[in-house]
Coordinates of C-alpha atoms in Angstrom, one line a residue:
X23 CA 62.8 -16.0 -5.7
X24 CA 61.8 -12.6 -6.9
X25 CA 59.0 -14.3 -8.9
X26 CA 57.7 -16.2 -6.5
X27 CA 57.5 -13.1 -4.4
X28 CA 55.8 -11.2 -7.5
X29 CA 53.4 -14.4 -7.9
X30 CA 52.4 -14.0 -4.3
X31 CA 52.2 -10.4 -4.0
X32 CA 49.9 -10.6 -7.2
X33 CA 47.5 -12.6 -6.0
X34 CA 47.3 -11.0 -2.6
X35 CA 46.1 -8.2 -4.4
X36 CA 43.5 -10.2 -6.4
X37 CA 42.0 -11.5 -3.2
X38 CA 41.6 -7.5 -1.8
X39 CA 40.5 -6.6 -4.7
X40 CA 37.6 -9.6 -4.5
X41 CA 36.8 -9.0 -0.8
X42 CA 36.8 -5.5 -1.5
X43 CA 33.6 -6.3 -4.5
X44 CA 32.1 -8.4 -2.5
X45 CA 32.0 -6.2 0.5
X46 CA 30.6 -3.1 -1.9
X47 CA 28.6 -5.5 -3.8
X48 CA 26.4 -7.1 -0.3
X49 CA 26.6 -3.6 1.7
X50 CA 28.6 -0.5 0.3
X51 CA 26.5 -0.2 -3.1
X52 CA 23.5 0.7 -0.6
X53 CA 25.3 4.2 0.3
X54 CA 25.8 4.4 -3.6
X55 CA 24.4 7.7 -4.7
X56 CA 25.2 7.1 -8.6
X57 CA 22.2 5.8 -10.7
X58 CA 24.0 3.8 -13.8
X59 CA 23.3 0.6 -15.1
X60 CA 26.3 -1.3 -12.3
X61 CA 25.1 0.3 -9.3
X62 CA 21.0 -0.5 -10.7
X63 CA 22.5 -4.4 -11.4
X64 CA 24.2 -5.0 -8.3
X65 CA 21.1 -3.4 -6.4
X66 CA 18.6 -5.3 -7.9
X67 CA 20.8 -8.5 -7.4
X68 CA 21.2 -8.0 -3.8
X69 CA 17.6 -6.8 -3.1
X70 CA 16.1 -9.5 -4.8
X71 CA 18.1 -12.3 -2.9
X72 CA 17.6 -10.4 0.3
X73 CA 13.8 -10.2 -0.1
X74 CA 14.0 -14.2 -1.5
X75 CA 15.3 -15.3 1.9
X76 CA 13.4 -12.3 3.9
X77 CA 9.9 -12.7 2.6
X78 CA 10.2 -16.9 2.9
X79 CA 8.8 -17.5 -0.7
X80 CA 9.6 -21.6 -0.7
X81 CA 7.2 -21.8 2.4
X82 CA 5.2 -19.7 0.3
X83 CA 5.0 -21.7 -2.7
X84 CA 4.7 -24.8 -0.5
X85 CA 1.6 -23.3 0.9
X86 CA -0.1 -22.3 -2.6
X87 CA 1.1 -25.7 -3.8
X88 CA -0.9 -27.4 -1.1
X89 CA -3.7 -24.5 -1.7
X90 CA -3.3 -25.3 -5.8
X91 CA -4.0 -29.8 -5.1
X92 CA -7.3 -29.1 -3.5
X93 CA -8.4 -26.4 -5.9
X94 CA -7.5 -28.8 -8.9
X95 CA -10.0 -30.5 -9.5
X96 CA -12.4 -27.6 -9.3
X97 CA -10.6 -25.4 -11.4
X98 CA -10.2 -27.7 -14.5
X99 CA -14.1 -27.9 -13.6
X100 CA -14.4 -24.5 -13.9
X101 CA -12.0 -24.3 -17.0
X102 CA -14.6 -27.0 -18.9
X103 CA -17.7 -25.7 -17.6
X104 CA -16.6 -22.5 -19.5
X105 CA -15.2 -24.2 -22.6
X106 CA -18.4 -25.7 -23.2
X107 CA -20.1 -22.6 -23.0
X108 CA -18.4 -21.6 -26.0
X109 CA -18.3 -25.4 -27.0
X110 CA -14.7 -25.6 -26.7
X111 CA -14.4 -28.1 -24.8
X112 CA -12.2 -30.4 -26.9
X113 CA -9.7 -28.0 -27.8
X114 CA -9.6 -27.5 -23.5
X115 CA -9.0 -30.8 -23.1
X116 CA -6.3 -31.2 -26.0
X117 CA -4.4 -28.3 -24.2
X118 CA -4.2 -30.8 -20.9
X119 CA -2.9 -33.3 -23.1
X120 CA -0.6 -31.4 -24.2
X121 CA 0.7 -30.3 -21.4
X122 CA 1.1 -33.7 -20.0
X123 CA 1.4 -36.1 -22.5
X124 CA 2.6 -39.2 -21.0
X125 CA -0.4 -39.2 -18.6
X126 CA -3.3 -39.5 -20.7
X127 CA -4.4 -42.3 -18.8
X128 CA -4.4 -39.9 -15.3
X129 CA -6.2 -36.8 -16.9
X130 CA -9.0 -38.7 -18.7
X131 CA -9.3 -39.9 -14.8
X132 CA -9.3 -36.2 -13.5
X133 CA -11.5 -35.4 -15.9
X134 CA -14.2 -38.3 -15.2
X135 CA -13.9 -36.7 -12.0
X136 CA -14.6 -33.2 -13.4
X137 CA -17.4 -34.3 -15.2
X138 CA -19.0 -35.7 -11.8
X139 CA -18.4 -32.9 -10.1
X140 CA -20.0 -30.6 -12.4
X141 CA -23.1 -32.9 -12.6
X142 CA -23.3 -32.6 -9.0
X143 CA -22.7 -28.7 -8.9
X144 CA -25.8 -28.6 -11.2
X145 CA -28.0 -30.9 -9.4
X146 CA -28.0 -30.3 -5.7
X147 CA -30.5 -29.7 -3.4
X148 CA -30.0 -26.2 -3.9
X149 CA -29.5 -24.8 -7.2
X150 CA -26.5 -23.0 -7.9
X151 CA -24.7 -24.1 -4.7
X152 CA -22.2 -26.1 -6.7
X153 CA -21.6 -23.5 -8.8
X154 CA -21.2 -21.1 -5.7
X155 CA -19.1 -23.8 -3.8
X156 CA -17.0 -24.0 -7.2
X157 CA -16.2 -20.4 -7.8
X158 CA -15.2 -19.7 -4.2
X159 CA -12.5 -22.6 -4.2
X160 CA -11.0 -21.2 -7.2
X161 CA -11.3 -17.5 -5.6
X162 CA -9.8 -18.7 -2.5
X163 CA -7.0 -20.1 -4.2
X164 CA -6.5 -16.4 -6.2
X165 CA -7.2 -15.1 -2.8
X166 CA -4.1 -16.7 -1.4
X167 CA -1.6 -15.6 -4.5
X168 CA -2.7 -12.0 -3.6
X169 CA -2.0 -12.3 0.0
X170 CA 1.7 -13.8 -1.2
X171 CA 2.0 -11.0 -3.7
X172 CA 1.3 -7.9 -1.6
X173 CA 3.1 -9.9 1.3
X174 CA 6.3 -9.2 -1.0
X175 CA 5.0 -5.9 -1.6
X176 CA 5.0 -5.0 1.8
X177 CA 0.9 -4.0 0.8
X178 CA -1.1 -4.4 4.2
X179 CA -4.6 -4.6 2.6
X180 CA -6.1 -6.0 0.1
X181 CA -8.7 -5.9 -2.1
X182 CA -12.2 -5.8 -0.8
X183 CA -14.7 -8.8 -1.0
X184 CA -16.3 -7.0 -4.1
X185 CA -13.1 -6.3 -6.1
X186 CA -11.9 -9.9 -5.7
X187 CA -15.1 -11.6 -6.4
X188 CA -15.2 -9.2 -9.5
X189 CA -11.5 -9.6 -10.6
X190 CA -11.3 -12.9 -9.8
X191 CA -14.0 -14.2 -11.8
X192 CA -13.0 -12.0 -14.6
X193 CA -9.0 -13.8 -14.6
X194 CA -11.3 -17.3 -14.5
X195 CA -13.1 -16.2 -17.6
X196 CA -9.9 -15.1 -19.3
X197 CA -7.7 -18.2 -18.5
X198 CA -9.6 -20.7 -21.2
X199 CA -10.1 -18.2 -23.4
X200 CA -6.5 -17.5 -23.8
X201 CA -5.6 -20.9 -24.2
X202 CA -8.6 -21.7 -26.4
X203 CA -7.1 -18.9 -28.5
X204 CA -3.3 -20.6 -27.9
X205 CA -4.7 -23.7 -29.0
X206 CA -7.0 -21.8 -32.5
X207 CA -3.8 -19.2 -33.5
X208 CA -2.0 -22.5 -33.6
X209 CA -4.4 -24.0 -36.2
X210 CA -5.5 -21.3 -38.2
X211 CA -2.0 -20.4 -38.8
X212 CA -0.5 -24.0 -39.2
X213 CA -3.5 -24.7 -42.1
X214 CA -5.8 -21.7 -43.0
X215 CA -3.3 -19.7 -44.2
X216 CA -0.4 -22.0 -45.6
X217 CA -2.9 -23.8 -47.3
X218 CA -4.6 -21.0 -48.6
X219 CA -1.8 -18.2 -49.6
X220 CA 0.7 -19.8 -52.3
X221 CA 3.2 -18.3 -51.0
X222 CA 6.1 -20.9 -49.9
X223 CA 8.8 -18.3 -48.1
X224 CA 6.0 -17.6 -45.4
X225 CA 6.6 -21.4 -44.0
X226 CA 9.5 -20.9 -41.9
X227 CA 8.5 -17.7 -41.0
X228 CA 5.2 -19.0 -39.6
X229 CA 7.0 -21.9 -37.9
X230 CA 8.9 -19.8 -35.7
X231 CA 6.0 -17.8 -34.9
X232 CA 4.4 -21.0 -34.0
X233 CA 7.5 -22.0 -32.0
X234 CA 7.6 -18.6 -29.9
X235 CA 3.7 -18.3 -29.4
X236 CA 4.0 -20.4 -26.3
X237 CA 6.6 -18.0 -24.9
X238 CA 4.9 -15.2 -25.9
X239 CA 1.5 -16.3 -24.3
X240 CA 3.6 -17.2 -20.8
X241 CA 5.2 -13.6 -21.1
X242 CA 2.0 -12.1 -21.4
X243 CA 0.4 -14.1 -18.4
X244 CA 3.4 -13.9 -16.5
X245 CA 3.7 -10.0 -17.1
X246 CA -0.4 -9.2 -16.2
X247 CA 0.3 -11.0 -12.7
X248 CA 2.6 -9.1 -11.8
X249 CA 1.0 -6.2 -13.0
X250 CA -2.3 -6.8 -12.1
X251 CA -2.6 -8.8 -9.0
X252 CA -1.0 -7.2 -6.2
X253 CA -2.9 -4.5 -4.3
X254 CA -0.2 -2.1 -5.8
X255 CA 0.8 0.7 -8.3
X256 CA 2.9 -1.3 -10.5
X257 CA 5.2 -0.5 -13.3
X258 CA 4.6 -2.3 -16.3
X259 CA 7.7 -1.8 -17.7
X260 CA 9.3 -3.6 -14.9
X261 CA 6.4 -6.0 -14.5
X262 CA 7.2 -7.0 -18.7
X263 CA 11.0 -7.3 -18.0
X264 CA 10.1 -10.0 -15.1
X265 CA 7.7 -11.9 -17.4
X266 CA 10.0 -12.1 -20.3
X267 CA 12.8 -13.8 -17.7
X268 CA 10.1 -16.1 -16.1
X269 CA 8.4 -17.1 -19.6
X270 CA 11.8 -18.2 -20.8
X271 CA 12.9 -19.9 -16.7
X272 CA 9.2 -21.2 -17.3
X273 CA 9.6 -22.8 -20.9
X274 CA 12.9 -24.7 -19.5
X275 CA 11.2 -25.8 -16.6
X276 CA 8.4 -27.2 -19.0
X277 CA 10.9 -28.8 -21.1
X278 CA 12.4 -31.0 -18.5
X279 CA 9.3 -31.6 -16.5
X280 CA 7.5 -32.8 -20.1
X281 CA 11.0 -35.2 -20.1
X282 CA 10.8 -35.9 -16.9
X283 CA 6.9 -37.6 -17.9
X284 CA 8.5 -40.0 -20.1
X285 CA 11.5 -41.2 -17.8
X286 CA 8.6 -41.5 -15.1
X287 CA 6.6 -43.3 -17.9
X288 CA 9.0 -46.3 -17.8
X289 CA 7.7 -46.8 -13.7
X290 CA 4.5 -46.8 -14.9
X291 CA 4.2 -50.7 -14.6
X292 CA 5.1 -50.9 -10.9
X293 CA 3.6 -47.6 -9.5
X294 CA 0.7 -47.2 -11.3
X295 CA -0.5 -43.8 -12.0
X296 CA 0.8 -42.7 -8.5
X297 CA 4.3 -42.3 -10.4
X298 CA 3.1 -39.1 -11.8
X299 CA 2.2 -37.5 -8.3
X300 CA 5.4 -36.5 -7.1
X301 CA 6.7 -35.1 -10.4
X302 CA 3.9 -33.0 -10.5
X303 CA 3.9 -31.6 -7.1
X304 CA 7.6 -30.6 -7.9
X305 CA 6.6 -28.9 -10.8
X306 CA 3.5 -27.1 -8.8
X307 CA 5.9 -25.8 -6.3
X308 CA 9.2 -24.6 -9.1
X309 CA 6.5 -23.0 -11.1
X310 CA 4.6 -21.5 -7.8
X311 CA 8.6 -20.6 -6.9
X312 CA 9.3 -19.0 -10.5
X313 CA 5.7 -16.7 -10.3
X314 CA 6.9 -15.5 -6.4
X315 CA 10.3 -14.5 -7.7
X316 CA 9.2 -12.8 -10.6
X317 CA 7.0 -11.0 -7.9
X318 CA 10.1 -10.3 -6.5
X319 CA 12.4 -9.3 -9.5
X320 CA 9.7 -6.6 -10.0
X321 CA 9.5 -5.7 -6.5
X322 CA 13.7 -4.6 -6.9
X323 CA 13.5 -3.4 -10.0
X324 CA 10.9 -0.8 -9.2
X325 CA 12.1 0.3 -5.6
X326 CA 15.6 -0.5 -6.3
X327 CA 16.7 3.1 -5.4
X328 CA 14.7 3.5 -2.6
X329 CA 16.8 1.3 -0.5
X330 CA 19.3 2.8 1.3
X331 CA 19.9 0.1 4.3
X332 CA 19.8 -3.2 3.6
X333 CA 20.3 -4.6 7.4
X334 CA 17.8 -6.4 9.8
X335 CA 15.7 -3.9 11.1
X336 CA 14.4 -6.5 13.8
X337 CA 18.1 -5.2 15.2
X338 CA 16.7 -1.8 15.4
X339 CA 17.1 0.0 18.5
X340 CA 13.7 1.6 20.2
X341 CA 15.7 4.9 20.3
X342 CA 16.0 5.0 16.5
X343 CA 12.4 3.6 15.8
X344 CA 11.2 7.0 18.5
X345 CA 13.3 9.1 15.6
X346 CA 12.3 7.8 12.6
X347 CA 8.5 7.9 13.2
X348 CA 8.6 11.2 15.1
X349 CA 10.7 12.6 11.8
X350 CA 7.9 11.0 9.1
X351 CA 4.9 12.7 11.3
X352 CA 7.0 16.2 11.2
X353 CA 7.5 15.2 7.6
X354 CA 3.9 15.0 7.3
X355 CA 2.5 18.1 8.8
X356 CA 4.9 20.3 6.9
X357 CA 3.5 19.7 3.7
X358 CA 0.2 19.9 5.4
X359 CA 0.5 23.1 6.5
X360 CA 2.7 24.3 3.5
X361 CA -0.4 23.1 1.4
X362 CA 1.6 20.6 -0.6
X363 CA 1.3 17.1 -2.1
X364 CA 1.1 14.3 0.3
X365 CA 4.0 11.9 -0.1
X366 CA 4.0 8.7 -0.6
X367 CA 6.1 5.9 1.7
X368 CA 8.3 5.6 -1.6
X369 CA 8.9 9.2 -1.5
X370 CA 9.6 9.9 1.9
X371 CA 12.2 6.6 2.4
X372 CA 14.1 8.2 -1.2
X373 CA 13.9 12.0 -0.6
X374 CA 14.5 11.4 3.3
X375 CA 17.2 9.3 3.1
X376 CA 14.9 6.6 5.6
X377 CA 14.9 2.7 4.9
X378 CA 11.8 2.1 3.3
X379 CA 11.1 -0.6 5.5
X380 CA 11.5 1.1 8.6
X381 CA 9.0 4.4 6.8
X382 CA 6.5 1.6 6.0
X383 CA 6.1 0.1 9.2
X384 CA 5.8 3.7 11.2
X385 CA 3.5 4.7 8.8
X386 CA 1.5 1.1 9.9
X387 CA 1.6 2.3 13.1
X388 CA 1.1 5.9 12.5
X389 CA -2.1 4.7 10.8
X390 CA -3.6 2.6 13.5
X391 CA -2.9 5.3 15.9
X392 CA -5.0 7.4 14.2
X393 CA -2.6 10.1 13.5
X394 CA -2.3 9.6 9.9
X395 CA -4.5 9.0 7.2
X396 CA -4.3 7.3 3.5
X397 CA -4.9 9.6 0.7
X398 CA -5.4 8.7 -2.4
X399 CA -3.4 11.0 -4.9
X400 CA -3.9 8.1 -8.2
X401 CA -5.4 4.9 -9.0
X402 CA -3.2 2.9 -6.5
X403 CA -1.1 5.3 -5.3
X404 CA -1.6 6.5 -1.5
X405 CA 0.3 9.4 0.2
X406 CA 0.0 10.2 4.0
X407 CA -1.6 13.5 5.5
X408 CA -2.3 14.2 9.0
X409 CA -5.5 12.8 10.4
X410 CA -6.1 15.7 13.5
X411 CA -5.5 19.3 13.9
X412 CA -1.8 19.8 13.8
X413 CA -1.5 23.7 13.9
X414 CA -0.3 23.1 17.6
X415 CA 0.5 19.4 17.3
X416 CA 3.4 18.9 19.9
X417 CA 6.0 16.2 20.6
X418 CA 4.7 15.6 23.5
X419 CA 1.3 14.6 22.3
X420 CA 2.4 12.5 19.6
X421 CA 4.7 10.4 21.8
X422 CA 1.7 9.5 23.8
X423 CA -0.2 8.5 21.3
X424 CA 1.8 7.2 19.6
X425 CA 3.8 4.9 22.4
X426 CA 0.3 4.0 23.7
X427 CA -1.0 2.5 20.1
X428 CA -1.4 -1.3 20.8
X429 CA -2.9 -3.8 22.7
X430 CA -2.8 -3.1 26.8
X431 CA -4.5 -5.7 28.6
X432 CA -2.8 -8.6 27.0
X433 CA -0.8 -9.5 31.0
X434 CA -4.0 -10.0 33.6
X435 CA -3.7 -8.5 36.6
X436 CA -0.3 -6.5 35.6
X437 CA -1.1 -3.3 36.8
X438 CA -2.2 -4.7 40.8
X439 CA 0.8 -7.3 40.7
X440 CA 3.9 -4.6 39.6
X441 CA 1.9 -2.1 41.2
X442 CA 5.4 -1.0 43.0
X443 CA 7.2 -0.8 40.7
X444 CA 4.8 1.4 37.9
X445 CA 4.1 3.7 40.7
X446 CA 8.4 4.3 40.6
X447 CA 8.7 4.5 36.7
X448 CA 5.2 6.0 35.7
X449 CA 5.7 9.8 37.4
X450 CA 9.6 9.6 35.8
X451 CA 7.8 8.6 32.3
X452 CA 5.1 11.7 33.1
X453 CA 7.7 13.9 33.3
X454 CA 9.8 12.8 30.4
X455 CA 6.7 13.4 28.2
X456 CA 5.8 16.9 30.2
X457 CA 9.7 17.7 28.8
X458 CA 8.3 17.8 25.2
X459 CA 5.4 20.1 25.7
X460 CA 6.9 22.9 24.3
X461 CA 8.0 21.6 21.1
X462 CA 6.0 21.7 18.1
X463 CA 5.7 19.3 15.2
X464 CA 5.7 22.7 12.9
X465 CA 8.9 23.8 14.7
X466 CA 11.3 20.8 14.2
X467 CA 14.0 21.2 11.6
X468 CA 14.4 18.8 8.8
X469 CA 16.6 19.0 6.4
X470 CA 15.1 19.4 2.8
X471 CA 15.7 16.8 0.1
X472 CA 18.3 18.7 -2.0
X473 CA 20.0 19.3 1.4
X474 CA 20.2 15.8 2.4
X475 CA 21.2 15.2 -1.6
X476 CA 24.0 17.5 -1.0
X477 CA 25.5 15.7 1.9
X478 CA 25.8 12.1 0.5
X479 CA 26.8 13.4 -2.8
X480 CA 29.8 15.3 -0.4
X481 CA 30.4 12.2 1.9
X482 CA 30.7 9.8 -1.3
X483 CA 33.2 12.0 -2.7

């Protein structure tokens, strides 16, 4: 009896102490002051799966799947047009074979149409219309990755119609060089130098660099697009941590789709070539999936300690959204006047002790209100300083403007049909903003960072 008791009472405590992780694990790491490598795991673990379902990456992918079948055919286009101006054409073409190498039959078809399309491109009516029509397809689709990039980093603009003309032409100019140079480090190392250096111990060791170049290459590709493509300061450390885990997730997911080729192979004889289309568009949208989630891996590594609430803040009251914008404009035009750095959003959600999230869409707000602007302190780096004289900013002012910013006239006729009823509320709301006249933006305490500090280190202890 007393074991059965002991038995019981022992796994009663097991399950407290697993609801207990759990619970810290999906909310109480968030009030986690402590910066070791747990709190940093669990963090990153949470924010990343948060963001996966909050940002809607699979519609995502879907989209740029969709946006990736229409810009196929002119991007392989543009991938040979290139190759040939090197005359590399054939070791382009060897790399699609390799790629998918139970469907020779389908990609000397795509190609035919390639090389239609870039006869066509070089003969219209107009000359270099083609060409024109060509790069902006491609572009457009490069466009659209951007958008789903700086989407994840909460980035609100993007790059201008110069900078993505210019970048994006230059990542279509690096694409088949880098696998024209996959394709030539593969040869010259397989033949030029085993057959030419007598030296028999360097075989296995240049086997297994020939076995992890194709890793290497997808780390390197994997870790500039996350580095280079979103609107954003990023880390590269954090950017090459993500690539290493989607190079390897992305070498896998090659291995079975390249096996999945030759069990769709056998179908061949009552489908046709249309047997290849769906297992293709499920690898488009798992590798689309795998490059947004990377995205996001280096989205949580880099902020990971800048979150401090992890909750919906559609659930937000007004009340608290009044208090956290009117505390980031105070923050704002105290360093202003103090003469000090601008911050960034980063830096006022971690020093503040703010949710980034809510400190990124005030500062939205504060922007097109015209009350702060976007400095830039380094390349890609933007801190926020007061746009208007703020020596005798008061509250009252800035909740005018600031409850004003937005769109007015959206109802017709709303101000002659609730007439009534504005003429009751609109002298109370005139009086409730006459009540803050005589505070000043200057005048408001806030607590400094090593105050705040102090107070969650005492309240965790």
């Amino acid at each position: 009896m007393k074991s059965k008791n002991a038995i019981s009472a022992y796994f009663s405590r097991l399950w407290l102490r697993m609801h207990a992780f759990v619970a810290y694990c999906s909310e109480g790491v968030w009030a986690d002051p402590s910066k070791t490598f747990k709190v940093r795991l669990i963090k990153t673990i949470n924010l990343s799966v948060n963001s996966f379902f909050d940002r809607g990456l699979q519609i995502k992918s879907m989209s740029l799947t969709y946006s990736t079948v229409l810009a196929l055919v002119p991007a392989i286009a543009l991938l040979v047009a290139i190759g040939r101006g090197f005359g590399l054409q054939d070791y382009l073409q060897n790399e699609l074979y390799y790629f998918f190498p139970s469907q020779h039959k389908a990609i000397s078809t795509a190609l035919s149409f390639v090389d239609s399309y870039l006869s066509q491109a070089s003969q219209g009516v107009f000359v270099g219309v083609g060409i024109i029509v060509l790069l902006w397809t491609v572009i457009s689709l490069l466009s659209y990755i951007e958008d789903a990039f700086n989407s994840i980093w909460d980035v609100k603009t993007s790059r201008t119609i110069y900078q993505k003309v210019t970048d994006y032409i230059a990542i279509c100019m690096m694409v088949p060089i880098l696998m024209i140079c996959s394709s030539g480090l593969s040869i010259f190392m397989s033949t030029t130098i085993q057959d030419n250096l007598s030296l028999p111990f360097l075989t296995p060791l240049i086997n297994v660099i020939l076995e992890i170049s194709p890793l290497f290459l997808a780390w390197l590709a994997f870790t500039l697009s996350f580095f280079l493509i979103p609107n954003k300061k990023v880390s590269f450390r954090y950017a090459a941590i993500s690539g290493l885990l989607c190079a390897v997730a992305f070498q896998i997911l090659q291995l079975l789709f390249v096996n999945g080729q030759i069990y769709v192979s056998k179908y061949n004889a009552i489908y046709g070539s249309f047997a290849f289309l769906p297992l293709l568009l499920i690898w488009l949208q798992l590798s689309w999936m795998l490059l947004l989630c990377g995205c996001v891996l280096t989205y949580s590594l880099q902020n990971v300690f800048t979150f401090n609430f992890m909750g919906d803040i559609r659930g937000v009251s007004d009340n608290m959204w009044h208090s956290v914008s009117l505390i980031v404009m105070t923050i704002v035009v105290k360093r202003f006047l103090k003469k000090e750095k601008p911050l960034t959003m980063v830096e006022i959600a971690s020093s503040y002790n703010l949710p980034i999230r809510m400190v990124g869409r005030v500062s939205e707000t504060l922007v097109n209100a015209g009350l702060v602007y976007r400095v830039k302190i380094r390349n890609g780096v933007y801190g926020l300083t007061p746009a208007r004289e703020v020596e005798d900013f008061n509250v009252e002012e800035f909740f005018r403007i600031y409850d004003g910013t937005g769109e007015t006239k959206i109802i017709p006729d709303f101000e002659e049909i609730y007439a009534d009823l504005l003429d009751i509320l609109n002298p109370i709301s005139e009086k409730a903003y006459l009540s803050f006249s005589s505070l000043l933006l200057r005048d408001l305490p806030i607590p400094s960072p090593g105050r705040i500090k102090a107070i969650l280190q005492a309240k965790s202890n």
